[in-house]
Structures are given as C-alpha cells and as structure tokens.
Coordinates of C-alpha atoms and ligand atoms in Angstrom, one line a residue:
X1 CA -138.2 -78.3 95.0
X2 CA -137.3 -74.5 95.9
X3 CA -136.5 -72.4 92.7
X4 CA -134.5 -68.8 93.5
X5 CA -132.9 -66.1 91.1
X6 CA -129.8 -64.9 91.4
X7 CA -126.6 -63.5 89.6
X8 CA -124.1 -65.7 89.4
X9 CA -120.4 -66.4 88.3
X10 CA -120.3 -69.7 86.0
X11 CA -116.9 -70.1 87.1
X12 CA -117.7 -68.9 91.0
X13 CA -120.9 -70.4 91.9
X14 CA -120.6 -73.3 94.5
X15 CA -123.1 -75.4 93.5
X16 CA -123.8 -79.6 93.5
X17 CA -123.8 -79.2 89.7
X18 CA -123.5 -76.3 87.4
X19 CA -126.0 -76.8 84.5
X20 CA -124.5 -75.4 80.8
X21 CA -125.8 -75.2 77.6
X22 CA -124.1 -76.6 74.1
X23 CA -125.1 -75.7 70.8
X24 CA -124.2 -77.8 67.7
X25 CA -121.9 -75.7 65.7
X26 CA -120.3 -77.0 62.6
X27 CA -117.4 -78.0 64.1
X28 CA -118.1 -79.7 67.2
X29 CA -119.7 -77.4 70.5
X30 CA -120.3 -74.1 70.2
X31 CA -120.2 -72.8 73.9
X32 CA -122.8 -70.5 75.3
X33 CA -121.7 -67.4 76.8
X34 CA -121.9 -69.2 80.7
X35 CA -120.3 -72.0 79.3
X36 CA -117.5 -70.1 77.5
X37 CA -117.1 -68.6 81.0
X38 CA -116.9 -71.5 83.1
X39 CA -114.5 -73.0 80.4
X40 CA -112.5 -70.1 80.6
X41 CA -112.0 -70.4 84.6
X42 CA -111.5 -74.3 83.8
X43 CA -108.5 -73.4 81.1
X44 CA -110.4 -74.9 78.7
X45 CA -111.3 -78.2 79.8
X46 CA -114.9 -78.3 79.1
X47 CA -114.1 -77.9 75.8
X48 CA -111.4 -80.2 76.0
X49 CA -114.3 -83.1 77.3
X50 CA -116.5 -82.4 74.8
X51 CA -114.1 -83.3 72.2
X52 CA -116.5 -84.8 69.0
X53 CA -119.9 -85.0 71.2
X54 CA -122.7 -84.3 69.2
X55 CA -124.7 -81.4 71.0
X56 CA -127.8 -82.8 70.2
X57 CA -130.9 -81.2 71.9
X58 CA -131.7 -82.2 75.2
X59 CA -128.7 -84.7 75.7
X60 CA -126.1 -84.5 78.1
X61 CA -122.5 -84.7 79.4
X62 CA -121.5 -85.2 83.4
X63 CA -118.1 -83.7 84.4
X64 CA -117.0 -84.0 88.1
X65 CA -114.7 -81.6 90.0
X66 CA -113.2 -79.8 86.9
X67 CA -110.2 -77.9 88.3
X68 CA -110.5 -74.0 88.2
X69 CA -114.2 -74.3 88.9
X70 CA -116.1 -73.7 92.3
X71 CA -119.1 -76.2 91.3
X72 CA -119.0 -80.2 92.3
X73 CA -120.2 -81.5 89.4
X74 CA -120.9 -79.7 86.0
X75 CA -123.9 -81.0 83.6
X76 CA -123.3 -79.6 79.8
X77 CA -126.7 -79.8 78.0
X78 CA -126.7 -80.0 74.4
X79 CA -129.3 -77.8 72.9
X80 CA -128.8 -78.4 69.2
X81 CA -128.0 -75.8 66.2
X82 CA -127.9 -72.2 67.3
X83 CA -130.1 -71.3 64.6
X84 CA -132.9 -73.4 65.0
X85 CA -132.6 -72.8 68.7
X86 CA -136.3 -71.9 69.3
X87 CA -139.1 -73.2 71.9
X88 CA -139.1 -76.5 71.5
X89 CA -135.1 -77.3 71.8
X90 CA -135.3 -75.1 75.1
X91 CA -137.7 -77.1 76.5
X92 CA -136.6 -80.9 75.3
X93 CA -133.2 -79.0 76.7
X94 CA -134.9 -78.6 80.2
X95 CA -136.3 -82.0 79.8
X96 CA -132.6 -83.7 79.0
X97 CA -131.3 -81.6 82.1
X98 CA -133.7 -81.9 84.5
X99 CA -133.5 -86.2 83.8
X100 CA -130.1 -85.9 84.3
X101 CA -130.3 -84.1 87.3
X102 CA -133.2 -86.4 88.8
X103 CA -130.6 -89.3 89.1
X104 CA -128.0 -86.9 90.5
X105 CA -126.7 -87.0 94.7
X106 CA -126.7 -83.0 94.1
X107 CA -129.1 -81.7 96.5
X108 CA -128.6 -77.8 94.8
X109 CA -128.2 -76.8 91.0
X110 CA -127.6 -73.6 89.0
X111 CA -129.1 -73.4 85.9
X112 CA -127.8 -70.7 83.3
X113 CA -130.7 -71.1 80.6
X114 CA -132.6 -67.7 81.8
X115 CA -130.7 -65.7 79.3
X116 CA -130.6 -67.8 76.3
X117 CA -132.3 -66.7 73.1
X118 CA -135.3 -69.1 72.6
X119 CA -136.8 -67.7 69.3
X120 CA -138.0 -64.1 70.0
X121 CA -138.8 -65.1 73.9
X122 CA -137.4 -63.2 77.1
X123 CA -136.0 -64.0 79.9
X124 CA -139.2 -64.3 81.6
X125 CA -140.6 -67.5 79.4
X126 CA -137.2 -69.0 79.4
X127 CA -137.7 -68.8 83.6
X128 CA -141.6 -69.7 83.1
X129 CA -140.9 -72.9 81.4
X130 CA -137.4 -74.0 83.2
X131 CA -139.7 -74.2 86.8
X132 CA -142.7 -76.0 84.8
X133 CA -140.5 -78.2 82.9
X134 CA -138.5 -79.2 85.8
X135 CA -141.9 -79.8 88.3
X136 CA -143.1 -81.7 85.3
X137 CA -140.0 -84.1 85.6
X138 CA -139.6 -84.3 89.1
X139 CA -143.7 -85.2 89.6
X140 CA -144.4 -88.4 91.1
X141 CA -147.4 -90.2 91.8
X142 CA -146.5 -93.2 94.4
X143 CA -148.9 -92.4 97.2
X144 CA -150.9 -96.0 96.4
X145 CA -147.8 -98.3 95.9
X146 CA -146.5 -99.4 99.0
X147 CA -143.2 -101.5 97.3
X148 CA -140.7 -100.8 95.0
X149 CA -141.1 -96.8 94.7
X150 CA -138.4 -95.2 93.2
X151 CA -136.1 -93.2 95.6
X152 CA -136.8 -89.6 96.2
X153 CA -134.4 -87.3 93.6
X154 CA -132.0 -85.7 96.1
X155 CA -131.9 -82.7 93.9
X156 CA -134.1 -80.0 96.4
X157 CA -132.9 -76.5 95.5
X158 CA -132.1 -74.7 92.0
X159 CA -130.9 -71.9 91.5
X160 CA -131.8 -69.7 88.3
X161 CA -129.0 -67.6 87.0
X162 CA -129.6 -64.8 85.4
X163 CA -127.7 -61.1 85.2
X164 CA -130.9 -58.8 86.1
X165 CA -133.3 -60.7 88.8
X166 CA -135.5 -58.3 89.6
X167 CA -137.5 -58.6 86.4
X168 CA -137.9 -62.2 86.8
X169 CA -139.1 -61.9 90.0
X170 CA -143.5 -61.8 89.2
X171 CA -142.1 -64.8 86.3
X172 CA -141.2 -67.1 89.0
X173 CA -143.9 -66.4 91.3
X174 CA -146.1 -67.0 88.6
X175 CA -144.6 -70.1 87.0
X176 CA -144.3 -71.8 90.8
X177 CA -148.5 -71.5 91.3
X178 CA -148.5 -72.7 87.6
X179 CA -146.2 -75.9 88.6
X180 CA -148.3 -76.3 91.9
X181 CA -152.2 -76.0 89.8
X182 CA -150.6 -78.6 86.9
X183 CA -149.5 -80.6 89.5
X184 CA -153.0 -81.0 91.4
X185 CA -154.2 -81.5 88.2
X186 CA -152.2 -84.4 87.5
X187 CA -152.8 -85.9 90.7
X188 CA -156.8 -85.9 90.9
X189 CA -156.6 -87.3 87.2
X190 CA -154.4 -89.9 88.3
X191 CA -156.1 -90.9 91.2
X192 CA -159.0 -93.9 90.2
X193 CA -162.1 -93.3 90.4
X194 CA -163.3 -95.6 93.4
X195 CA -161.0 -92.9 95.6
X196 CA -161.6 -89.5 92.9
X197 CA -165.4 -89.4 93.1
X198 CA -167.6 -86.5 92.8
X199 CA -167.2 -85.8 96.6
X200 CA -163.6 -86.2 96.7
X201 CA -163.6 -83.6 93.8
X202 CA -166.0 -81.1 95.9
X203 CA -163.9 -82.0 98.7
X204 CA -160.4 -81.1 97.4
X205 CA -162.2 -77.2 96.1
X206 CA -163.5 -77.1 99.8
X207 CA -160.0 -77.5 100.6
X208 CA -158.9 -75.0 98.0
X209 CA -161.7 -72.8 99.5
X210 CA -160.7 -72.4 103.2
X211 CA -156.5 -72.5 102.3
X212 CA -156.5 -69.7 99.8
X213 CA -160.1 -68.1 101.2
X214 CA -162.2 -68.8 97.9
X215 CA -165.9 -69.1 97.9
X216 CA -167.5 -72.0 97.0
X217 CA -171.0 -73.4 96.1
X218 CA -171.7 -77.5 95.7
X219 CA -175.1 -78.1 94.8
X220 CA -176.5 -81.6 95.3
X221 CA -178.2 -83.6 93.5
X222 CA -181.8 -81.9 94.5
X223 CA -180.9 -78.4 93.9
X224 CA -179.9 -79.7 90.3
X225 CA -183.2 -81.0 89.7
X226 CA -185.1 -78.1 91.5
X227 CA -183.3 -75.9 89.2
X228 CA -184.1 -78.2 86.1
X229 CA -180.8 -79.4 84.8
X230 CA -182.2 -82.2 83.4
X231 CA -179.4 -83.2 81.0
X232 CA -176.7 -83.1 83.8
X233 CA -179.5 -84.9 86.1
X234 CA -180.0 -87.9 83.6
X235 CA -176.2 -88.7 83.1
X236 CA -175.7 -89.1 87.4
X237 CA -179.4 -91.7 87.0
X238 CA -177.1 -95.3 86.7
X239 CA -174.7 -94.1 89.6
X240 CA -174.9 -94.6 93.4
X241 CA -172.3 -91.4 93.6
X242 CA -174.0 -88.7 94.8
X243 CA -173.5 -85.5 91.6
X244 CA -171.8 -82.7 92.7
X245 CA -172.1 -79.2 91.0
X246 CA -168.9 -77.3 92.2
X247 CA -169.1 -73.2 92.1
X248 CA -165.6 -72.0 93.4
X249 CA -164.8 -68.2 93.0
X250 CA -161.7 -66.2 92.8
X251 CA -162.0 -62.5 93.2
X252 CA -158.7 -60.9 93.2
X253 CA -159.8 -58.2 90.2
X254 CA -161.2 -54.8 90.9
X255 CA -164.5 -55.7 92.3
X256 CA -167.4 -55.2 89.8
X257 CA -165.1 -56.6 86.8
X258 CA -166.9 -59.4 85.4
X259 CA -165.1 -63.0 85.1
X260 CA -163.9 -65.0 83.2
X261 CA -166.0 -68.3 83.7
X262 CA -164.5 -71.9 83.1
X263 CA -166.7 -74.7 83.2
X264 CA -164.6 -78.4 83.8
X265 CA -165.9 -81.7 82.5
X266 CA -165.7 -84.0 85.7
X267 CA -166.7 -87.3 84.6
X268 CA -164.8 -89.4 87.4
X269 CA -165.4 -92.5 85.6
X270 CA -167.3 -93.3 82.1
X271 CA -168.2 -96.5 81.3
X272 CA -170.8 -95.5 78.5
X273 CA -173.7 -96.0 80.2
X274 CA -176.0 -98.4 78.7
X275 CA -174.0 -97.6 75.4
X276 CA -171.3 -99.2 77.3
X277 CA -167.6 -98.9 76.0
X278 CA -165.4 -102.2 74.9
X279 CA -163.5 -102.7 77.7
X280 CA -160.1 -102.2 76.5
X281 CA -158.0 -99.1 78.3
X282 CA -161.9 -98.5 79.6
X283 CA -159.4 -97.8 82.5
X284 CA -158.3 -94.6 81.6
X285 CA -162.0 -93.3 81.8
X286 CA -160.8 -91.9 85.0
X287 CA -159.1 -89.4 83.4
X288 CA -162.5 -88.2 82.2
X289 CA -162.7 -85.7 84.7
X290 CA -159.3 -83.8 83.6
X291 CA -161.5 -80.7 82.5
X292 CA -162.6 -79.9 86.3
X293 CA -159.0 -81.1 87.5
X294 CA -157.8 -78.4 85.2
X295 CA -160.1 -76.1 86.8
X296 CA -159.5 -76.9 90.2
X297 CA -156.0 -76.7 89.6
X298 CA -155.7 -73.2 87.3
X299 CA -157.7 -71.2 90.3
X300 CA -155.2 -72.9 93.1
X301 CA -152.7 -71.1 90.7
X302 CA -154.2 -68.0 90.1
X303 CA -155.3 -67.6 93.8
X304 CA -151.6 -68.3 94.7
X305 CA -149.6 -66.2 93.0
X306 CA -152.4 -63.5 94.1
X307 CA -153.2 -62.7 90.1
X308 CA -155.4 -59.3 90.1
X309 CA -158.1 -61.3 88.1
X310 CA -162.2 -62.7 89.1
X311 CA -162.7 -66.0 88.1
X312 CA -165.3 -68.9 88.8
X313 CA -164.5 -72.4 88.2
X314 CA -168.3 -74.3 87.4
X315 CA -167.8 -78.1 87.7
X316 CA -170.3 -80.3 86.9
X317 CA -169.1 -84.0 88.9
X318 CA -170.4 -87.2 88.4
X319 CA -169.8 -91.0 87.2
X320 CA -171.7 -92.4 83.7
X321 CA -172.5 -95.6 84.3
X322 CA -175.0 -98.4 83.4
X323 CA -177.8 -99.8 85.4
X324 CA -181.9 -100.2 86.2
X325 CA -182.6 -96.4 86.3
X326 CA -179.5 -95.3 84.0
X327 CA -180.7 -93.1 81.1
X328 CA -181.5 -95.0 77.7
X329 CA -180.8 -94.3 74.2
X330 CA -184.2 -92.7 72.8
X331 CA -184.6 -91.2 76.0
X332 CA -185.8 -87.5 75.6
X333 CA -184.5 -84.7 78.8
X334 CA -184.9 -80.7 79.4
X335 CA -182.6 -79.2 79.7
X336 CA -182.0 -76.5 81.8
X337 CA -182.3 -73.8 78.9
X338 CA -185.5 -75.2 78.1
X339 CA -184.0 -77.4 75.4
X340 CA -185.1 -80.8 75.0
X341 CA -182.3 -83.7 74.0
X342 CA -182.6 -87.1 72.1
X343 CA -180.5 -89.2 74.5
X344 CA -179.3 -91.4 71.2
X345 CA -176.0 -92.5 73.0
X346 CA -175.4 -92.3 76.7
X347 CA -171.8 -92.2 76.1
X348 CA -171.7 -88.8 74.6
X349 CA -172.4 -87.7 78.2
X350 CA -169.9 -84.6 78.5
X351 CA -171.9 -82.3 76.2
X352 CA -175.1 -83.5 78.3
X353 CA -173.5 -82.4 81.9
X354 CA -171.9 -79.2 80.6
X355 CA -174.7 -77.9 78.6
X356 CA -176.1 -77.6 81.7
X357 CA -173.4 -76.1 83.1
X358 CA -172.8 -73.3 80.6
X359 CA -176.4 -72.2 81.0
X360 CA -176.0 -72.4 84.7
X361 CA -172.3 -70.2 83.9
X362 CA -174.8 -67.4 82.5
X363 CA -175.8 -66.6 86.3
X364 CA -172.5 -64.8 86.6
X365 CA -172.4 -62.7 83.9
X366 CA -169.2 -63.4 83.2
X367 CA -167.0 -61.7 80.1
X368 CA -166.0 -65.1 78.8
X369 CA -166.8 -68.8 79.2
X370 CA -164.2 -71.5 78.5
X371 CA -164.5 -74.7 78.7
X372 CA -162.2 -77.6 79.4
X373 CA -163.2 -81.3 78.7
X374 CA -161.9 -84.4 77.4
X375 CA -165.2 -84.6 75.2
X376 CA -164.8 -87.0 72.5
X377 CA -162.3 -89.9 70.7
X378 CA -162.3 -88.0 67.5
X379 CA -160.8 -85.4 68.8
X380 CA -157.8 -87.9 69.3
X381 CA -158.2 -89.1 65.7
X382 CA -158.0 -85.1 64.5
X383 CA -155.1 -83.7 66.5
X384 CA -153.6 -86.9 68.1
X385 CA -151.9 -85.6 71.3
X386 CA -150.3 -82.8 70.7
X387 CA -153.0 -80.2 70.3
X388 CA -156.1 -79.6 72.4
X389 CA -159.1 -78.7 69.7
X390 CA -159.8 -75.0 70.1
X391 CA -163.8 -73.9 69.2
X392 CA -164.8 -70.4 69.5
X393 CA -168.0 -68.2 68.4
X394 CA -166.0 -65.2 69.4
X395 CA -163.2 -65.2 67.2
X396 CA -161.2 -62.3 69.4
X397 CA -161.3 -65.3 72.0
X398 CA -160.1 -67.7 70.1
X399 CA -157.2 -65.6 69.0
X400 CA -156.5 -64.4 72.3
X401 CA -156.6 -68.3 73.8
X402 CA -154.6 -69.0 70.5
X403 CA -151.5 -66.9 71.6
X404 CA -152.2 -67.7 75.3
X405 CA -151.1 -71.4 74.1
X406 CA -148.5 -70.7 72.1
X407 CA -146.6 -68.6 75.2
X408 CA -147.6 -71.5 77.2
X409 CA -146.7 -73.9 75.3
X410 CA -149.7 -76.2 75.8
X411 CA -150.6 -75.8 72.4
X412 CA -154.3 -75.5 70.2
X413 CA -155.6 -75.7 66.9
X414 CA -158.6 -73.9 65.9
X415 CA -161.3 -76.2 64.4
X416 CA -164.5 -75.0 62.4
X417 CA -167.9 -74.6 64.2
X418 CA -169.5 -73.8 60.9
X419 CA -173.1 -73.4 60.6
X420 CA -173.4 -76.4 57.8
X421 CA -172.1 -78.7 60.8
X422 CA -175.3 -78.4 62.7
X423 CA -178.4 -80.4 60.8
X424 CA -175.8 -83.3 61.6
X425 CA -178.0 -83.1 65.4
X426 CA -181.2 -83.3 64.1
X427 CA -183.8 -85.5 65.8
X428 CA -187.2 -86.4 65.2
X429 CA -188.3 -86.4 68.5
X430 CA -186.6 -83.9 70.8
X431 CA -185.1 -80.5 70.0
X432 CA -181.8 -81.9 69.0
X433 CA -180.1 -85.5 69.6
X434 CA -177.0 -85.5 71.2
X435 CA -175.0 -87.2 69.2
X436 CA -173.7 -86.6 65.3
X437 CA -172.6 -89.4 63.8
X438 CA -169.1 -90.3 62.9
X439 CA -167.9 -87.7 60.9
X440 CA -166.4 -84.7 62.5
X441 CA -167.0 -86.3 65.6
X442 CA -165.7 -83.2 67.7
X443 CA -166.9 -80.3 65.7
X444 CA -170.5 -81.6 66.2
X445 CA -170.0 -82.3 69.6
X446 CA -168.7 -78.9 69.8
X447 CA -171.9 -77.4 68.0
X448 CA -174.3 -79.2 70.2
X449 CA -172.8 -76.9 73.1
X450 CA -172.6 -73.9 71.2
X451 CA -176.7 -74.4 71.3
X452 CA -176.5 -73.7 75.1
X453 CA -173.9 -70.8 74.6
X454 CA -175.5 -68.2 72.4
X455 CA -175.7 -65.1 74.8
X456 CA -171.8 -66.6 75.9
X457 CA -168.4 -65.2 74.4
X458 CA -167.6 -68.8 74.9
X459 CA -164.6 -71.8 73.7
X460 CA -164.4 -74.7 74.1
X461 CA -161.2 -76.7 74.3
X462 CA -161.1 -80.3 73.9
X463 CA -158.5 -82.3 75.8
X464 CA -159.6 -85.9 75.1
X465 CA -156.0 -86.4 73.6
X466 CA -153.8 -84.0 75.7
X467 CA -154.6 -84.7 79.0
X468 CA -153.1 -87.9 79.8
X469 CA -150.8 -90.1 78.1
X470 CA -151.4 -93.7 77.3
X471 CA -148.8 -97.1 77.4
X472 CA -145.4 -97.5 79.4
X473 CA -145.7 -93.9 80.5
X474 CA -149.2 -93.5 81.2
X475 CA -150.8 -90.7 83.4
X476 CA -152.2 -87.2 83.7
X477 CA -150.0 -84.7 82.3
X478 CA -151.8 -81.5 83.9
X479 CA -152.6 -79.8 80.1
X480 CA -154.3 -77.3 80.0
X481 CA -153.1 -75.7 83.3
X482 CA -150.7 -73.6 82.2
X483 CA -153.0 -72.5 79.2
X484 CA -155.9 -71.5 81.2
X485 CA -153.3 -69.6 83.4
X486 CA -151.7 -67.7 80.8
X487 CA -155.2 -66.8 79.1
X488 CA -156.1 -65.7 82.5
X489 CA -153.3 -62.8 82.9
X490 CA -152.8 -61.7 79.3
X491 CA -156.5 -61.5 79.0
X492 CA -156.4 -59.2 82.2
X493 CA -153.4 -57.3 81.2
X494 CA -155.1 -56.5 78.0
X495 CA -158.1 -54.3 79.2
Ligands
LIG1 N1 -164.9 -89.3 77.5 C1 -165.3 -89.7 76.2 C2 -164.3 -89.2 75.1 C3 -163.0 -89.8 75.0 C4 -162.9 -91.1 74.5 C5 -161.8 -89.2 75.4 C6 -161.6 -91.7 74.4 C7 -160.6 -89.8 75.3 C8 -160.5 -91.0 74.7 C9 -166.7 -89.2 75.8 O1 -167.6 -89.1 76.8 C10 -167.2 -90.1 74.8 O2 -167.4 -91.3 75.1 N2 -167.4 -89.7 73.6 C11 -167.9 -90.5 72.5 C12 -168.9 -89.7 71.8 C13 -169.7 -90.5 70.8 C14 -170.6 -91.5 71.5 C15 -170.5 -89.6 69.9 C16 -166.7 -90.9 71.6 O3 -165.8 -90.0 71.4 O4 -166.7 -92.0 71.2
LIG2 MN1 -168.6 -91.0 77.1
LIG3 ZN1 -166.8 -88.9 78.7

C-alpha cells in the first residue's frame, strides 16, 4: 500500500472513496470541518444520510456516488464525542476505517484525519498512526496456506489530506520504515519454529545487512563458549539447532557517538526444557523469540528511513528444549561475567541467554542498553496485554522510554526493581539461582538481569503479554516496534 500527502478539496478530490470523520454531538453528527465541506458541495446530503446514526468511534457509514461530489464512494467514520476525542478514538477511528476500506473495490482512498485534534497531538502523530494503523490492518500472513486465503484488499493507494504537506513529509517517511520493521516483526514471530530457527533468524539480519549495508557479526556456538557465555551456552545443550549470537550495527549518527544497544530475546521455540511446560497453547512458544524479531525489525526501520542515529541490535538465538545433554535443574553455569547460576528451572531460560548478552552488549560502550523479551507468564498476570512491563536502574531512561510509548502508542508501565526484591534469588550453591519463586514473578526475573547490568544505563521491557495475541485472532502483533523506534529518535533529538 503506497501512502502520499497532499492538499486536497473534500468536495474535489477524485478518489475510490473519500474517508470523513463524525463526531457524536448531542444532537445527532457533528460534521468535521472536511466533512462540513464535502456536505456542503453535496447540498447537504451527507447530513441528510446520517439522519439518527450514532457516531460511535470507529464505526462506519458507506455512501456511493453522492451528487455534487467528485469521489466514487464516500466512507463517514464515526469518531465519538468531540470532547473526549483523544488517542485512542483516533486510532479505534483508523481501525473502523481502514476495515471498512479492506472489503472495499476502491483501489485509491483520501483520508482527511491529518488535521483532526487528537488530544494535544499534531498533525505529524495523527499521520504516524493513520500509516501504522492501516499496515496493521491490511497485514496478512498466508504465505503457508495454500486454500481458502482471503482475497487481496483492492485498496493499493491512500492519499493523506492535509492543508500544509511539507511538514509531514520526515512523518511519513518515518511512520512507512516503522510499518515495514512492525511488519517483519510480525512475520518472523508468526512463522513456526521448524521454518524460524536460529539460522533463519541470522539469515533474515544477513539479509538486512547487505539490503540496507549494515554490519553484522553471528557468532557460533564455539566462539560463545571460547568467550565463556556459559549461561547462554547451557540453554542451546538439549537442541540439535545450532545457537546463533547475532551483532547487527547501524551507524547513521555522527561517528564516535556511542549507541544505543538493544539486546532481543530469540527463543525460537521453548518447551521448558527438562522443566517442561503442560502442553496447552505450548504452541505459541514460537513467539518466544518476539524480542530479537523486534530488534531485527526496529533497525530495518531506522536504517530505512536513514535516522541520523548508531545503533546495535545483540541477539542471542536459540531453541530450549529437553533431552540427554539438556541442562538440569540444580545444574550450576558461569556466566560470562564471572557469575555462577543455580539452574533451579530450565524454563526460566530468557534471563540465562540475555544475561549473557548484556555483558557481551558492554563491548560497545554503548549510552544505553534496552532490552526486549517475552521473559515471563507473570508479566501476563501483572499487566495482561496491554502494557509491556517497563524496568529501569536509570530512571532518566525510563522516563524518556516512558514518553517514547506513550507517542507511540505501544504503551508501558513502570514496575519496581527495588533492592528488597533481590534475596528472593538466593541460592546455596551458586552465586544466585535463576529463578524467584512465584511472587512478583517479573520483577525478580527482572533483578536477576540487573545483576549483569550494573556498569549499563539499562531497561528492560517485558513483552510476554504484548507481543502476540492469543484465540480466534491469534498472531504476532509487531509491539514493541514502533516503541523502540520512537525511543530511538527522541532520544537522539534530545542531545
Ligand atoms: N517464555 C516464557 C515466558 C512466557 C510464558 C511468556 C507464557 C508468555 C506466556 C519464559 O521463558 C518462561 O517460561 N518463564 C517462566 C519463568 C518461571 C519458570 C520462573 C514463567 O513465566 O512461567
Ligand atoms: Mn521458558
Ligand atoms: Zn521463554
């Protein structure tokens, strides 16, 4: 789908289908200013066809060949009470219109929603989150059925309305790479795990590599062991996949500027290991490597839209799975910071591959460290699916990741990663088990990789319960792509 900006004439534009919004007023629509214009050139008779129709957000109203008007088919969107008109009603309104439009003939649209008043947001986030709410709708994932796919949307072109384009010109560049990065994210999560191994993930960055001239690094099982990641090491023991450790750089800051580091979880499959998981949904263990999917796809963006920004995506890959030389509870590894771990459950495996990881990060003296995985169950029991858990020990960072999320609307909440949360990992044997019990599941897990993140400005955002969705409509949903974008550019724009 090709996205442009122009200045157009609600009652002028010849278009496959003009998209309006609706408010809810008190009695009956309330027309926006496009749609008091189109109705104008129309004498009236959107108004007239709205009649007693609700307005409410995100629903919708098809009108074809209205005299007076230039445009085939016109889609009014209702976008609920003018006053409470904030983020969320623009995007369910994107949502309702972009459905609408999916299982429309129109092969062009313009949309006039750049200049609506979305809380205190400009133009510029009203374009941002049209393109990624529309991509988000339009994605499909069909390349493994082979009958009954759903016909392609005809809808190919949409054009963004909008009185001064020039502005919005670095918003849609910007929000395109974002729509692209989410959308690779969503497809190496969705793809199973005997096709998405640790390969195929060190494949798809070489890929990444030579198309947008990145470097990269994978280091194999060997070098990992020669450099004494033992935690990571013991995690790839029950698997006949060969571990990957992906480095993939992005240098399009001044050169000497430090990076920001992020470090992606990429379990392709987790069974447990010996503490094997019930096998209910086990299936959707595939999506346990969304945190180097989010990587992978937040540096395609960034290296797309050329952002003026160094970063390096660290990914360790590899499948957690049971067998004669898997890793045992009791077992006792070094890590690669010299730490030694109390293996007391081989299915808290995330914070075993990424500790290694984050020391590994330190290598490239990077300004910040974030990183992404879907780390643990209770994070789904704390937040349920709406917010990824935020943990900091910079609180500047948090803050800053804090309002990256909010104008991205891939949203956090800050949990603790108090002190008094830490004796929960003590061990008898080793340095510190890896596991602490049931409660506060995710802030423990949380403090067992703060241990490897001391001399780090470091988060650490968990995404067990944001990166895919479960039941009728299950599958990756690309979180925390546009996140990690946006942190990316405001963070560079600050200093
Ligand atoms: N990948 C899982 C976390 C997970 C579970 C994410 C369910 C989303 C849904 C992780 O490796 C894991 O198994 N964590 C354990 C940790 C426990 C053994 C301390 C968990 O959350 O149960
Ligand atoms: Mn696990
Ligand atoms: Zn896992």
């Amino acid at each position: 789908m090709e996205f442009s900006i122009k200045t157009l004439s609600p009652g002028k534009a010849k278009t496959g289908c003009l998209v309006l919004g609706v408010y809810r007023g008190a009695r009956g629509a309330e027309l926006t200013r496009a749609a008091q214009l189109a109705d104008r050139a129309a004498r009236g008779a959107l108004r007239e066809a709205l009649g007693d129709v609700s307005g409410k957000t995100g629903s919708t109203l098809l009108l074809r060949r209205v005299p007076g008007l230039a445009a085939e088919r016109i889609l009014l969107v209702g976008l609920g009470e003018r006053k409470e008109f904030a983020e969320a009603a623009y995007r369910d309104a994107v949502r309702g219109a972009a459905n609408a439009l999916k299982d429309l003939g129109a092969k062009d649209a313009a949309v006039f929603f750049a200049e609506l008043k979305a809380g205190a947001r400009p133009p510029a986030w009203n374009l941002r989150h049209l393109v990624l709410g529309m991509r988000e709708a339009f994605y499909r994932f069909d390349q493994l059925k082979t009958q009954k796919k759903s016909p392609a949307p005809a809808l190919a072109s949409v054009t963004i309305a909008a009185a001064a384009t020039a502005p919005l010109r670095e918003a849609l560049r910007e929000a395109v790479a974002t729509a692209d990065g989410a959308a690779l994210a969503r497809t190496l999560g969705n793809l199973p795990s005997n096709i998405c191994t640790p390969a195929y993930l060190a494949e798809e960055a070489r890929k990444l590599a030579r198309q947008f001239k990145l470097a990269i690094e994978v280091l194999e099982r060997r070098d990992m062991e020669k450099l004494g990641m033992g935690a990571l090491v013991s995690v790839t023991r029950g698997s006949r996949q060969p571990p990957k450790l992906i480095v993939l750089k992005y240098s399009g800051g001044a050169r000497g500027r430090k990076p920001v580091a992020f470090v992606g979880k990429g379990i392709t499959f987790d069974t447990g290991g010996i503490s094997l998981k019930p096998s209910g949904e086990m299936d959707e263990m595939k999506f346990d490597m969304s945190g180097a999917g989010s990587v992978l796809g937040a540096l395609r963006a960034l290296a797309a839209m050329r952002a003026p920004v160094n970063v390096v995506g660290i990914i360790p890959a590899c499948e957690n799975m049971p067998g004669g030389a898997a890793s045992k509870p009791g077992d006792i590894v070094t890590t690669l910071s010299g730490q030694t771990v109390e293996i007391l459950n081989t299915d808290a495996e995330g914070r075993l591959i990424l500790c290694d990881a984050l020391t590994y990060a330190a290598r490239f003296d990077p300004e910040a460290v974030v990183d992404i995985a879907t780390l643990t169950g209770a994070c789904v029991i704390a937040l349920g699916h709406v917010a990824t858990g935020l943990f900091a020990n910079d609180q500047t960072l948090a803050d800053e990741i804090r309002e990256a999320a909010g104008d991205a609307w891939d949203r956090v909440w800050q949990m603790p990663l108090w002190e008094d949360y830490q004796e929960q990992l003590r061990s008898n044997f080793a340095d510190m088990a890896n596991i602490g019990g049931r409660p506060a599941g995710s802030v423990t897990a949380a403090c067992f990789l703060s241990r490897f993140a001391s001399k780090l400005r470091w988060a650490h955002l968990d995404i067990a319960g944001t990166a895919w969705k479960s039941g009728r409509e299950k599958g990756s949903t690309g979180r925390p792509v546009p996140l990690l974008v946006r942190f990316v550019l405001r963070h560079a724009g600050k200093k």
